Tab-separated table of C-alpha atoms in Angstrom:
chain	number	residue	atom	x	y	z
A	1	MET	CA	-0.077	-0.015	-0.027
A	2	LYS	CA	1.405	3.457	-0.973
A	3	LYS	CA	1.894	6.060	1.593
A	4	VAL	CA	-0.914	8.525	1.981
A	5	ILE	CA	0.034	12.022	1.164
A	6	PHE	CA	-1.085	14.885	3.517
A	7	PRO	CA	-1.128	18.256	2.163
A	8	LYS	CA	1.292	20.927	3.780
A	9	ASN	CA	-0.015	23.150	6.493
A	10	ILE	CA	-1.687	26.320	5.136
A	11	GLU	CA	-0.313	29.635	6.034
A	12	GLN	CA	-1.905	32.904	7.052
A	13	GLY	CA	-3.131	34.829	3.856
A	14	ALA	CA	-3.497	31.558	1.825
A	15	LYS	CA	-6.204	31.285	-0.675
A	16	ILE	CA	-9.082	28.797	-0.233
A	17	ALA	CA	-11.116	27.775	-3.149
A	18	LEU	CA	-14.973	27.533	-2.705
A	19	ILE	CA	-16.634	25.323	-5.234
A	20	SER	CA	-20.132	23.649	-5.616
A	21	PRO	CA	-19.556	20.145	-6.934
A	22	ALA	CA	-23.161	19.038	-6.436
A	23	GLY	CA	-26.148	20.914	-5.335
A	24	MET	CA	-26.756	24.608	-5.941
A	25	VAL	CA	-26.238	27.278	-3.432
A	26	THR	CA	-26.965	31.119	-3.321
A	27	GLU	CA	-24.485	33.699	-2.516
A	28	ASP	CA	-26.175	34.717	0.731
A	29	GLN	CA	-26.069	31.121	1.914
A	30	LEU	CA	-22.276	31.351	1.979
A	31	GLN	CA	-21.746	34.872	3.351
A	32	LYS	CA	-21.142	33.717	7.010
A	33	GLY	CA	-18.739	30.984	6.080
A	34	MET	CA	-16.796	33.289	3.803
A	35	ALA	CA	-16.579	35.871	6.653
A	36	LEU	CA	-15.340	33.219	8.878
A	37	ILE	CA	-12.524	32.355	6.433
A	38	ARG	CA	-11.507	35.945	6.315
A	39	GLU	CA	-11.653	36.209	10.111
A	40	LYS	CA	-9.289	33.319	10.379
A	41	GLY	CA	-6.809	35.191	8.342
A	42	PHE	CA	-7.308	33.470	4.775
A	43	GLU	CA	-8.710	34.469	1.475
A	44	PRO	CA	-11.990	32.852	0.011
A	45	VAL	CA	-11.800	32.722	-3.757
A	46	VAL	CA	-15.027	31.527	-5.257
A	47	GLY	CA	-15.206	29.194	-8.451
A	48	LYS	CA	-16.575	30.711	-11.643
A	49	TYR	CA	-19.764	28.550	-11.550
A	50	ILE	CA	-20.229	28.284	-7.720
A	51	PHE	CA	-23.630	30.104	-7.798
A	52	THR	CA	-24.902	28.584	-11.013
A	53	LYS	CA	-28.289	26.839	-11.216
A	54	TYR	CA	-28.989	24.055	-13.519
A	55	ASN	CA	-32.226	22.108	-13.132
A	56	HIS	CA	-32.176	18.720	-14.569
A	57	GLY	CA	-34.301	16.626	-12.297
A	58	TYR	CA	-32.408	18.207	-9.431
A	59	ASN	CA	-31.216	21.846	-8.784
A	60	TYR	CA	-27.303	21.237	-9.549
A	61	ALA	CA	-24.766	24.009	-9.198
A	62	GLY	CA	-24.185	24.130	-13.047
A	63	THR	CA	-24.011	21.589	-15.588
A	64	GLU	CA	-21.560	18.645	-15.152
A	65	LYS	CA	-19.065	20.376	-17.433
A	66	GLU	CA	-19.217	23.551	-15.369
A	67	ARG	CA	-19.000	21.806	-12.119
A	68	ILE	CA	-15.928	19.688	-13.337
A	69	SER	CA	-14.285	22.998	-14.607
A	70	ASP	CA	-14.548	24.570	-11.214
A	71	LEU	CA	-13.213	21.488	-9.349
A	72	ASN	CA	-10.323	20.950	-11.753
A	73	TRP	CA	-9.366	24.566	-11.534
A	74	ALA	CA	-9.389	24.450	-7.594
A	75	LEU	CA	-7.381	21.076	-7.635
A	76	ASN	CA	-4.605	22.453	-10.062
A	77	ASP	CA	-4.278	26.246	-9.607
A	78	ASP	CA	-1.009	27.035	-8.045
A	79	GLU	CA	-2.366	29.940	-6.050
A	80	ILE	CA	-5.089	27.802	-4.133
A	81	SER	CA	-3.943	26.208	-0.968
A	82	ALA	CA	-7.229	24.496	0.066
A	83	ILE	CA	-10.520	23.572	-1.353
A	84	TRP	CA	-13.739	23.887	0.544
A	85	ALA	CA	-17.020	22.493	-0.820
A	86	SER	CA	-20.022	24.956	-0.491
A	87	ARG	CA	-22.393	21.946	0.334
A	88	GLY	CA	-23.257	18.459	-0.640
A	89	GLY	CA	-26.615	17.356	-2.050
A	90	TYR	CA	-26.242	15.187	-5.223
A	91	GLY	CA	-23.864	15.242	-8.328
A	92	SER	CA	-20.223	14.660	-7.126
A	93	GLN	CA	-20.290	11.249	-8.748
A	94	HIS	CA	-20.556	12.950	-12.070
A	95	LEU	CA	-17.310	14.349	-11.794
A	96	LEU	CA	-15.195	11.379	-10.859
A	97	GLN	CA	-14.255	10.218	-14.381
A	98	HIS	CA	-13.097	13.752	-15.383
A	99	LEU	CA	-10.776	14.888	-12.534
A	100	LYS	CA	-7.351	16.021	-13.444
A	101	PHE	CA	-4.407	15.917	-10.871
A	102	SER	CA	-1.780	17.248	-13.078
A	103	LYS	CA	-0.543	19.888	-10.696
A	104	PHE	CA	-2.288	18.524	-7.575
A	105	LYS	CA	0.042	15.585	-7.394
A	106	LYS	CA	2.930	17.864	-7.027
A	107	TYR	CA	1.186	20.386	-4.834
A	108	PRO	CA	-1.508	18.584	-3.031
A	109	LYS	CA	-4.065	20.664	-0.858
A	110	TRP	CA	-6.797	19.860	1.640
A	111	TYR	CA	-10.215	19.197	0.363
A	112	ILE	CA	-12.840	19.841	2.941
A	113	GLY	CA	-16.561	18.544	2.720
A	114	TYR	CA	-18.976	15.802	3.686
A	115	SER	CA	-22.215	14.360	2.609
A	116	ASP	CA	-22.183	13.997	-1.221
A	117	ASN	CA	-18.411	14.969	-1.119
A	118	THR	CA	-17.601	11.487	0.060
A	119	ALA	CA	-17.466	10.434	-3.599
A	120	ILE	CA	-14.733	12.986	-4.193
A	121	GLN	CA	-12.953	11.963	-1.107
A	122	SER	CA	-12.978	8.270	-1.847
A	123	TYR	CA	-11.481	9.177	-5.149
A	124	LEU	CA	-8.680	11.266	-3.525
A	125	LEU	CA	-7.858	8.459	-1.326
A	126	LYS	CA	-7.679	6.006	-4.200
A	127	ASN	CA	-4.877	8.357	-5.391
A	128	ASN	CA	-3.309	8.288	-1.971
A	129	PHE	CA	-4.356	11.895	-0.871
A	130	ALA	CA	-6.014	12.540	2.497
A	131	SER	CA	-8.880	14.901	2.858
A	132	ILE	CA	-11.039	16.366	5.644
A	133	HIS	CA	-14.654	15.120	6.268
A	134	GLY	CA	-15.913	18.126	7.840
A	135	GLN	CA	-18.519	20.955	7.653
A	136	THR	CA	-19.199	22.485	4.346
A	137	ILE	CA	-19.412	26.382	3.867
A	138	LYS	CA	-23.058	26.488	3.672
A	139	THR	CA	-24.754	26.254	7.193
A	140	SER	CA	-27.394	23.685	7.311
A	141	SER	CA	-30.873	24.083	8.667
A	142	PHE	CA	-29.773	22.418	11.990
A	143	GLY	CA	-26.882	24.955	12.453
A	144	VAL	CA	-23.265	24.265	13.177
A	145	SER	CA	-21.087	24.703	16.201
A	146	GLU	CA	-18.090	26.811	16.374
A	147	ASP	CA	-15.921	23.773	16.973
A	148	SER	CA	-16.957	22.364	13.700
A	149	TYR	CA	-15.246	25.059	11.900
A	150	ASP	CA	-12.414	25.796	14.267
A	151	LEU	CA	-11.215	22.260	14.278
A	152	VAL	CA	-11.199	22.262	10.500
A	153	PHE	CA	-8.831	25.262	10.487
A	154	ASP	CA	-6.766	23.395	13.231
A	155	ILE	CA	-6.254	20.449	10.911
A	156	MET	CA	-5.305	22.459	7.835
A	157	GLN	CA	-2.724	24.150	10.136
A	158	GLY	CA	-1.226	20.877	11.354
A	159	GLU	CA	-3.027	19.800	14.440
A	160	LYS	CA	-4.412	16.321	14.844
A	161	PRO	CA	-7.764	15.784	16.460
A	162	PHE	CA	-8.383	13.813	19.697
A	163	TYR	CA	-12.002	13.050	20.682
A	164	ASN	CA	-13.579	11.796	23.763
A	165	VAL	CA	-16.818	10.451	22.780
A	166	GLU	CA	-20.063	10.044	24.987
A	167	LYS	CA	-20.730	6.318	25.811
A	168	HIS	CA	-23.598	4.632	24.045
A	169	LEU	CA	-25.368	1.609	25.164
A	170	LEU	CA	-24.843	-0.188	21.852
A	171	ASN	CA	-21.177	0.349	21.666
A	172	LYS	CA	-19.020	-2.904	21.206
A	173	ASN	CA	-16.019	-2.706	23.418
A	174	GLY	CA	-12.508	-3.131	22.066
A	175	SER	CA	-9.666	-1.235	20.445
A	176	ALA	CA	-8.450	-0.944	16.799
A	177	GLU	CA	-5.959	0.932	14.882
A	178	GLY	CA	-6.098	1.409	11.024
A	179	GLN	CA	-6.543	3.919	8.241
A	180	LEU	CA	-9.901	5.835	8.296
A	181	VAL	CA	-12.116	5.473	5.349
A	182	GLY	CA	-15.690	6.231	4.834
A	183	GLY	CA	-18.175	9.140	5.021
A	184	ASN	CA	-21.886	9.185	3.946
A	185	LEU	CA	-23.154	5.789	3.912
A	186	ALA	CA	-25.364	6.250	0.721
A	187	LEU	CA	-22.166	7.246	-1.153
A	188	ILE	CA	-20.179	4.381	0.265
A	189	TYR	CA	-23.041	2.141	-1.057
A	190	ALA	CA	-23.299	3.889	-4.152
A	191	LEU	CA	-19.531	3.431	-5.032
A	192	LEU	CA	-19.449	-0.328	-4.150
A	193	GLY	CA	-18.249	-2.401	-7.115
A	194	THR	CA	-16.858	0.700	-8.961
A	195	PRO	CA	-13.162	1.589	-9.391
A	196	TYR	CA	-13.881	4.454	-7.079
A	197	SER	CA	-14.798	2.664	-4.000
A	198	PHE	CA	-12.891	2.683	-0.738
A	199	LYS	CA	-10.749	-0.202	-0.106
A	200	PHE	CA	-11.818	-1.805	3.304
A	201	LYS	CA	-9.291	-4.378	4.289
A	202	ASN	CA	-7.793	-3.543	7.813
A	203	LYS	CA	-9.412	-0.126	7.816
A	204	ILE	CA	-11.595	1.774	10.346
A	205	LEU	CA	-14.814	2.611	8.579
A	206	PHE	CA	-16.910	5.674	9.472
A	207	ILE	CA	-20.554	6.059	8.444
A	208	GLU	CA	-23.247	8.734	8.752
A	209	ASP	CA	-26.551	9.540	6.965
A	210	ILE	CA	-29.676	11.634	6.818
A	211	GLY	CA	-33.149	11.056	5.562
A	212	GLU	CA	-33.111	7.382	4.815
A	213	LYS	CA	-36.108	5.201	5.310
A	214	PHE	CA	-35.298	2.345	7.710
A	215	TYR	CA	-35.533	-0.346	5.016
A	216	ALA	CA	-33.139	1.712	2.839
A	217	LEU	CA	-30.591	1.980	5.615
A	218	ASP	CA	-30.813	-1.829	6.017
A	219	ARG	CA	-30.513	-2.386	2.371
A	220	MET	CA	-27.238	-0.379	2.301
A	221	LEU	CA	-25.924	-2.268	5.233
A	222	MET	CA	-26.809	-5.633	3.551
A	223	SER	CA	-24.973	-4.557	0.479
A	224	LEU	CA	-21.911	-3.803	2.681
A	225	GLU	CA	-22.216	-7.284	4.266
A	226	LEU	CA	-22.665	-9.051	0.917
A	227	ALA	CA	-19.670	-7.181	-0.410
A	228	GLY	CA	-17.569	-8.479	2.437
A	229	VAL	CA	-16.928	-5.132	3.922
A	230	PHE	CA	-17.690	-6.007	7.508
A	231	ARG	CA	-15.338	-9.134	7.103
A	232	LYS	CA	-12.575	-6.777	6.224
A	233	ILE	CA	-12.702	-3.873	8.588
A	234	LYS	CA	-10.985	-3.560	12.024
A	235	GLY	CA	-13.569	-1.159	13.627
A	236	LEU	CA	-16.604	0.831	12.897
A	237	ILE	CA	-17.533	4.472	13.963
A	238	VAL	CA	-21.116	5.462	13.502
A	239	GLY	CA	-21.850	9.315	13.243
A	240	GLY	CA	-25.120	11.152	12.948
A	241	MET	CA	-28.186	9.281	11.887
A	242	ILE	CA	-30.653	12.066	11.505
A	243	ASN	CA	-34.321	12.495	10.195
A	244	MET	CA	-34.369	8.672	9.583
A	245	GLY	CA	-37.564	6.483	8.914
A	246	GLU	CA	-40.687	8.635	8.528
A	247	GLU	CA	-39.670	11.443	10.714
A	248	LYS	CA	-40.071	14.999	9.602
A	249	GLU	CA	-37.010	17.281	9.776
A	250	ASN	CA	-35.289	17.298	13.083
A	251	LYS	CA	-34.634	20.759	14.400
A	252	ASN	CA	-33.278	19.384	17.626
A	253	TYR	CA	-29.444	18.735	17.350
A	254	GLU	CA	-29.490	16.873	20.490
A	255	GLU	CA	-31.601	14.157	18.872
A	256	SER	CA	-29.212	13.525	15.889
A	257	PHE	CA	-28.626	9.878	16.528
A	258	ASP	CA	-31.738	8.084	15.767
A	259	GLU	CA	-32.172	5.121	18.147
A	260	PHE	CA	-34.008	2.728	15.912
A	261	ALA	CA	-31.357	3.320	13.004
A	262	CYS	CA	-28.700	2.501	15.564
A	263	GLN	CA	-30.592	-0.482	16.490
A	264	ILE	CA	-30.571	-1.758	13.076
A	265	ILE	CA	-26.947	-1.207	12.486
A	266	SER	CA	-26.233	-3.009	15.727
A	267	GLU	CA	-28.206	-6.050	14.687
A	268	ARG	CA	-26.432	-6.199	11.461
A	269	LEU	CA	-23.200	-6.334	13.212
A	270	LYS	CA	-23.897	-8.900	16.006
A	271	LYS	CA	-21.768	-11.709	14.327
A	272	TYR	CA	-18.715	-9.487	14.016
A	273	ASP	CA	-16.249	-8.883	16.788
A	274	PHE	CA	-14.717	-5.649	15.871
A	275	PRO	CA	-15.274	-2.571	18.196
A	276	VAL	CA	-18.049	-0.206	17.367
A	277	ILE	CA	-18.589	3.437	18.394
A	278	PHE	CA	-22.201	4.921	18.213
A	279	GLY	CA	-22.984	8.445	18.308
A	280	PHE	CA	-19.805	10.022	16.903
A	281	PRO	CA	-20.168	13.766	16.498
A	282	ASN	CA	-19.861	13.959	12.840
A	283	GLY	CA	-22.360	14.113	10.020
A	284	HIS	CA	-25.460	16.166	9.066
A	285	ILE	CA	-25.597	17.555	12.687
A	286	PHE	CA	-25.048	20.614	14.696
A	287	ASN	CA	-21.848	19.274	16.451
A	288	ASN	CA	-19.954	18.140	13.101
A	289	LYS	CA	-16.464	17.617	14.202
A	290	PRO	CA	-13.984	16.811	11.439
A	291	LEU	CA	-12.440	13.599	10.599
A	292	ILE	CA	-9.403	13.051	8.416
A	293	ILE	CA	-10.114	10.505	5.712
A	294	GLY	CA	-6.987	8.530	5.008
A	295	ALA	CA	-5.184	9.272	8.216
A	296	PRO	CA	-4.148	6.416	10.742
A	297	VAL	CA	-6.491	6.414	13.667
A	298	LYS	CA	-6.869	4.543	16.985
A	299	MET	CA	-10.310	3.889	18.626
A	300	GLU	CA	-10.855	2.562	22.064
A	301	VAL	CA	-14.303	1.468	23.292
A	302	SER	CA	-14.819	0.739	26.978
A	303	ASP	CA	-16.078	2.878	29.825
A	304	ASN	CA	-14.169	5.586	28.061
A	305	VAL	CA	-14.674	6.070	24.376
A	306	MET	CA	-11.917	7.605	22.406
A	307	VAL	CA	-10.892	8.492	18.805
A	308	GLN	CA	-7.257	9.554	18.242
A	309	PHE	CA	-5.418	10.582	15.055
């Protein structure tokens, strides 16, 4: 296995590209995030098509060609030090066959996002580049904690996160070490069997999701099981499971870990003996603390629950 490449630390004044690889956004939805980037001492630079609207059965942020153009610009422009997705939604898979790494391979940079951005992060890791599974620039309806952003800036400047996690009744005790892979479960599922899927052998897998009916959640878990994923991984970290089943949108960020969704996951894992953490603070939730995809991570699950990079 080739060594994973971590981008160099960004410096004060660095330019951070903002792009929309999937769903559309409006300029007002990014004002707070852009202001925060400036407050932290960096310069936000928006992609040419970031606020484009293209309706084709879904409100995309531009045509596939336009979204690919912005992402390839951000990846390969010498003046850009990091890339931050405006939001997720749907559409990142469209871009995978057209990504260019001509200059990126020589001067890699952090890519930050979650949700649909899992597809891009999987592709980055296939090419041995780490990325940050963290809060997008657009603030979601459930809000976002200050830590969710502050910790992203900390990682980009060289710090490695350490998390103590609240104990969950469904946790499976044990410890494991390995490379962290994963992100949004729907995208992990959608990439199975393609050249862009994560590799799972001896990895620590992270999953989170939003708005899935319980049978759809179980279908995705069954696909992972039938693909042998659970026989290969060394540990599992379960993040936010919000607005699952028939529930309406959840406005209470403290209820971001649907109990029945966690029960379904737990039942599917009964025959496996790797450690499992439920309720990790990452996902479509208020307290969306960043993870480093591709980084070595240690997880310990007992009376104390810990995730350390």
